[in-house]
Amino acid sequence: VPRFEDRLPWDELRAASVALPREFYLRPAAEVARSLLGKILVHGELAGEIVEAEAYLGENDLAAHASRGVTPRTRVIFGPPGHAYVYLIYGMYECLNLVAEPAGVAGCVLIRAVDPLCGLAEMSARRPAVRRPEDLASGPGKLTRALGITREQNGVDVTAESGGPLVVRAWRGEEQPRPAIVAGPRIGIRECTDWPLRFYYAGHRAVSRVRA
DNA sequence: AGTTCGATCGCCT
DNA sequence: GGCGATCGAACTG
């Protein structure tokens, strides 16, 4: 099993970042998806920078789980923003979404890839076959497995600065120069395939390579 | 109660 | 590029 080095120590990551407030998510899902690039997904002491995300809308978006209305599974998507929607796909993989839009309006963002920052040893233990650190979380099912995110986190508040198991944080201070953002069609769906609701960093090594 | 099939991944050729 | 794994949500009757 290869050993990967953390990009920075956990306490430095905590000091250099702050949890995103609920208002961040209180916007159209596409805006939230684009804005989430460069933010930090944190589960326990495992963390990675978001490099790819997709927006899913409401009743007109036939690719979205919410398009068929409120069900026991989708109720979180219709709830207040800043919460996690986690579901099981293909019987074996969990997918993490962050709820956008005000309560009563459907909209969420599928996190498709993160670039590992902290806890790489534990991530590689969870995904022993992976040879390069940028492949640990370069897909929606890969990142939940690497970070240990499951349906147990469905519905949790990701804006809690203290105490939350799953939090999204932003770097403090001045924005660093960052890669160009590409918008293109979403992956793995059969409806609304022309809508440019997938956002990712151009040329980033941790972006999922599914269907180029 | 039974059936269908999916916001995926990794291994095979 | 093709396919099997694996299971629960949603829909049919």
Short mmCIF file of C-alpha atoms (C1' of nucleotides) in Angstrom, two decimals:
data_model
loop_
_atom_site.label_atom_id
_atom_site.label_comp_id
_atom_site.label_asym_id
_atom_site.label_seq_id
_atom_site.Cartn_x
_atom_site.Cartn_y
_atom_site.Cartn_z
CA VAL A 1 0.00 0.00 0.00
CA PRO A 2 1.60 3.32 -1.06
CA ARG A 3 2.06 6.13 1.38
CA PHE A 4 0.79 9.56 0.39
CA GLU A 5 1.75 12.79 2.14
CA ASP A 6 -0.76 15.35 3.37
CA ARG A 7 -0.68 18.71 1.62
CA LEU A 8 -0.80 20.51 4.97
CA PRO A 9 -1.33 19.56 8.64
CA TRP A 10 -4.86 19.34 10.00
CA ASP A 11 -4.51 22.21 12.51
CA GLU A 12 -3.15 24.50 9.80
CA LEU A 13 -6.10 23.67 7.58
CA ARG A 14 -8.49 24.53 10.41
CA ALA A 15 -6.72 27.81 11.12
CA ALA A 16 -6.55 28.77 7.45
CA SER A 17 -10.26 28.24 6.74
CA VAL A 18 -13.74 29.04 7.96
CA ALA A 19 -17.06 27.21 7.54
CA LEU A 20 -19.27 28.53 4.74
CA PRO A 21 -22.42 30.23 6.07
CA ARG A 22 -25.92 29.14 5.12
CA GLU A 23 -26.39 32.19 2.87
CA PHE A 24 -23.73 30.75 0.58
CA TYR A 25 -26.19 27.99 -0.38
CA LEU A 26 -29.20 30.30 -0.57
CA ARG A 27 -28.83 30.85 -4.34
CA PRO A 28 -29.60 29.07 -7.60
CA ALA A 29 -28.01 25.61 -7.61
CA ALA A 30 -25.86 26.34 -10.68
CA GLU A 31 -24.32 29.37 -8.96
CA VAL A 32 -23.67 27.36 -5.83
CA ALA A 33 -22.06 24.55 -7.86
CA ARG A 34 -19.68 26.94 -9.61
CA SER A 35 -18.85 28.73 -6.36
CA LEU A 36 -18.09 25.47 -4.55
CA LEU A 37 -14.99 24.90 -6.69
CA GLY A 38 -11.95 25.65 -4.52
CA LYS A 39 -13.87 25.17 -1.26
CA ILE A 40 -12.85 22.47 1.22
CA LEU A 41 -14.93 19.39 2.03
CA VAL A 42 -14.15 18.16 5.54
CA HIS A 43 -15.30 14.91 7.16
CA GLY A 44 -13.74 14.38 10.56
CA GLU A 45 -10.03 14.91 9.95
CA LEU A 46 -10.21 14.02 6.27
CA ALA A 47 -10.33 16.89 3.81
CA GLY A 48 -10.13 17.68 0.12
CA GLU A 49 -10.58 20.66 -2.17
CA ILE A 50 -13.61 20.52 -4.44
CA VAL A 51 -12.58 20.53 -8.12
CA GLU A 52 -15.77 19.26 -9.82
CA ALA A 53 -19.50 19.68 -9.05
CA GLU A 54 -22.86 19.39 -10.82
CA ALA A 55 -26.10 21.28 -10.22
CA TYR A 56 -29.44 19.46 -10.09
CA LEU A 57 -32.62 21.51 -10.26
CA GLY A 58 -36.33 20.98 -9.60
CA GLU A 59 -39.39 19.70 -11.43
CA ASN A 60 -38.25 20.67 -14.94
CA ASP A 61 -34.92 18.84 -14.54
CA LEU A 62 -35.83 15.25 -15.39
CA ALA A 63 -32.32 14.11 -14.44
CA ALA A 64 -32.83 15.32 -10.86
CA HIS A 65 -34.18 13.10 -8.09
CA ALA A 66 -36.34 16.03 -7.03
CA SER A 67 -38.14 16.18 -10.38
CA ARG A 68 -40.79 13.74 -9.15
CA GLY A 69 -41.55 15.72 -6.04
CA VAL A 70 -41.16 15.09 -2.34
CA THR A 71 -40.63 11.45 -1.32
CA PRO A 72 -39.03 10.00 1.81
CA ARG A 73 -35.71 9.98 -0.03
CA THR A 74 -35.85 13.44 -1.58
CA ARG A 75 -37.36 15.43 1.30
CA VAL A 76 -33.92 16.84 2.26
CA ILE A 77 -33.57 18.45 -1.19
CA PHE A 78 -36.74 20.46 -0.52
CA GLY A 79 -35.56 21.50 2.93
CA PRO A 80 -33.38 24.43 4.03
CA PRO A 81 -30.04 25.05 2.28
CA GLY A 82 -26.67 24.04 3.66
CA HIS A 83 -27.54 20.42 4.41
CA ALA A 84 -26.19 17.17 2.97
CA TYR A 85 -28.25 14.89 0.71
CA VAL A 86 -26.56 11.48 0.55
CA TYR A 87 -28.01 8.59 -1.44
CA LEU A 88 -26.99 5.11 -2.57
CA ILE A 89 -26.33 4.55 -6.26
CA TYR A 90 -25.97 1.23 -8.12
CA GLY A 91 -26.29 -0.62 -4.83
CA MET A 92 -22.69 0.11 -3.89
CA TYR A 93 -21.71 3.76 -3.96
CA GLU A 94 -22.82 6.75 -1.92
CA CYS A 95 -23.17 10.16 -3.57
CA LEU A 96 -22.89 13.45 -1.66
CA ASN A 97 -24.96 16.51 -2.56
CA LEU A 98 -25.26 19.89 -0.86
CA VAL A 99 -28.73 21.44 -0.74
CA ALA A 100 -29.16 24.88 -2.36
CA GLU A 101 -32.11 27.29 -2.76
CA PRO A 102 -34.52 28.36 0.01
CA ALA A 103 -36.64 25.84 1.92
CA GLY A 104 -39.51 24.69 -0.27
CA VAL A 105 -37.51 25.01 -3.50
CA ALA A 106 -35.67 21.97 -4.87
CA GLY A 107 -32.02 22.27 -5.86
CA CYS A 108 -28.76 20.63 -4.91
CA VAL A 109 -25.15 20.16 -5.99
CA LEU A 110 -23.50 16.78 -6.54
CA ILE A 111 -19.87 16.85 -5.42
CA ARG A 112 -18.05 14.89 -8.12
CA ALA A 113 -14.38 15.18 -7.22
CA VAL A 114 -12.04 16.53 -4.57
CA ASP A 115 -8.28 16.93 -4.47
CA PRO A 116 -7.07 15.31 -1.21
CA LEU A 117 -5.51 17.69 1.33
CA CYS A 118 -5.49 16.00 4.77
CA GLY A 119 -5.79 12.42 5.96
CA LEU A 120 -4.31 10.82 2.84
CA ALA A 121 -3.08 7.79 4.80
CA GLU A 122 -6.61 6.96 5.96
CA MET A 123 -8.02 7.63 2.50
CA SER A 124 -5.55 5.24 0.90
CA ALA A 125 -6.41 2.65 3.56
CA ARG A 126 -10.07 2.98 2.50
CA ARG A 127 -9.10 2.68 -1.17
CA PRO A 128 -6.10 0.36 -1.17
CA ALA A 129 -5.93 -0.17 -4.94
CA VAL A 130 -5.30 3.50 -5.71
CA ARG A 131 -1.75 4.29 -6.82
CA ARG A 132 -1.78 8.08 -7.18
CA PRO A 133 -3.12 10.52 -4.57
CA GLU A 134 -5.13 12.49 -7.13
CA ASP A 135 -7.13 9.32 -7.88
CA LEU A 136 -8.29 8.80 -4.29
CA ALA A 137 -11.38 11.00 -4.70
CA SER A 138 -11.65 11.71 -8.44
CA GLY A 139 -15.30 10.68 -8.79
CA PRO A 140 -18.56 10.96 -6.80
CA GLY A 141 -18.43 7.37 -5.51
CA LYS A 142 -14.69 7.52 -4.97
CA LEU A 143 -14.74 10.63 -2.79
CA THR A 144 -17.44 9.37 -0.44
CA ARG A 145 -15.57 6.11 0.00
CA ALA A 146 -12.22 7.87 0.53
CA LEU A 147 -13.68 10.31 3.07
CA GLY A 148 -15.98 7.76 4.75
CA ILE A 149 -19.18 9.63 3.90
CA THR A 150 -22.37 7.51 4.00
CA ARG A 151 -26.13 7.88 4.31
CA GLU A 152 -25.55 8.32 8.04
CA GLN A 153 -24.72 11.91 7.08
CA ASN A 154 -27.94 12.38 5.11
CA GLY A 155 -29.59 15.59 6.31
CA VAL A 156 -26.70 16.91 8.40
CA ASP A 157 -26.00 20.64 8.56
CA VAL A 158 -22.71 21.35 6.77
CA THR A 159 -22.49 24.96 7.98
CA ALA A 160 -21.73 24.13 11.64
CA GLU A 161 -18.41 25.78 12.49
CA SER A 162 -17.98 23.61 15.59
CA GLY A 163 -19.14 20.09 16.20
CA GLY A 164 -20.44 19.14 12.78
CA PRO A 165 -19.07 15.86 11.41
CA LEU A 166 -19.33 17.07 7.82
CA VAL A 167 -18.49 20.69 6.99
CA VAL A 168 -17.59 22.74 3.92
CA ARG A 169 -14.99 25.45 4.55
CA ALA A 170 -13.49 28.32 2.59
CA TRP A 171 -9.88 29.50 2.65
CA ARG A 172 -9.46 32.70 4.63
CA GLY A 173 -7.94 35.83 3.18
CA GLU A 174 -7.17 36.76 -0.38
CA GLU A 175 -8.24 34.48 -3.19
CA GLN A 176 -5.34 32.67 -4.77
CA PRO A 177 -5.08 32.55 -8.55
CA ARG A 178 -6.95 29.42 -9.59
CA PRO A 179 -7.59 27.35 -12.71
CA ALA A 180 -10.15 28.36 -15.31
CA ILE A 181 -13.63 26.91 -14.72
CA VAL A 182 -15.23 24.82 -17.46
CA ALA A 183 -19.03 24.38 -17.72
CA GLY A 184 -20.32 21.38 -19.67
CA PRO A 185 -22.99 18.65 -19.79
CA ARG A 186 -23.56 16.51 -16.71
CA ILE A 187 -22.26 12.94 -16.52
CA GLY A 188 -24.17 9.66 -16.37
CA ILE A 189 -27.70 10.94 -17.01
CA ARG A 190 -30.20 10.39 -19.82
CA GLU A 191 -32.31 13.55 -19.57
CA CYS A 192 -31.41 17.23 -19.96
CA THR A 193 -27.98 16.23 -21.26
CA ASP A 194 -27.40 19.55 -23.02
CA TRP A 195 -27.60 21.75 -19.97
CA PRO A 196 -24.14 23.01 -18.93
CA LEU A 197 -24.55 22.29 -15.23
CA ARG A 198 -21.27 20.47 -14.66
CA PHE A 199 -18.46 22.71 -13.45
CA TYR A 200 -14.81 21.74 -13.05
CA TYR A 201 -11.30 23.14 -13.03
CA ALA A 202 -9.82 22.96 -16.53
CA GLY A 203 -7.09 20.36 -16.74
CA HIS A 204 -7.08 19.55 -13.03
CA ARG A 205 -5.61 16.11 -12.34
CA ALA A 206 -8.29 15.15 -9.77
CA VAL A 207 -11.29 15.80 -12.05
CA SER A 208 -13.17 12.60 -12.95
CA ARG A 209 -12.24 11.36 -16.38
CA VAL A 210 -15.58 9.70 -17.08
CA ARG A 211 -16.66 10.42 -20.66
CA ALA A 212 -13.93 13.01 -21.27
"C1'" DA B 1 -45.49 -8.34 -3.69
"C1'" DG B 2 -42.82 -8.06 -7.77
"C1'" DT B 3 -40.08 -5.50 -11.09
"C1'" DT B 4 -37.07 -2.19 -12.92
"C1'" DC B 5 -33.00 0.35 -13.17
"C1'" DG B 6 -29.90 4.02 -11.65
"C1'" DA B 7 -26.30 11.35 -10.72
"C1'" DT B 8 -20.71 4.46 -10.53
"C1'" DC B 9 -16.45 2.00 -10.47
"C1'" DG B 10 -12.95 -1.18 -11.66
"C1'" DC B 11 -11.58 -4.93 -14.22
"C1'" DC B 12 -11.64 -7.17 -18.62
"C1'" DT B 13 -10.54 -7.19 -23.65
"C1'" DG C 1 -15.40 0.36 -24.81
"C1'" DG C 2 -18.04 -3.33 -22.42
"C1'" DC C 3 -19.90 -5.41 -18.45
"C1'" DG C 4 -20.90 -7.26 -13.71
"C1'" DA C 5 -21.53 -6.11 -8.89
"C1'" DT C 6 -25.42 -5.09 -5.64
"C1'" DC C 7 -29.66 -2.83 -3.39
"C1'" DG C 8 -33.29 0.17 -2.38
"C1'" DA C 9 -36.52 3.74 -4.17
"C1'" DA C 10 -40.25 4.25 -6.97
"C1'" DC C 11 -43.63 2.49 -9.72
"C1'" DT C 12 -46.94 -1.31 -11.33
"C1'" DG C 13 -50.69 -4.30 -10.48
#
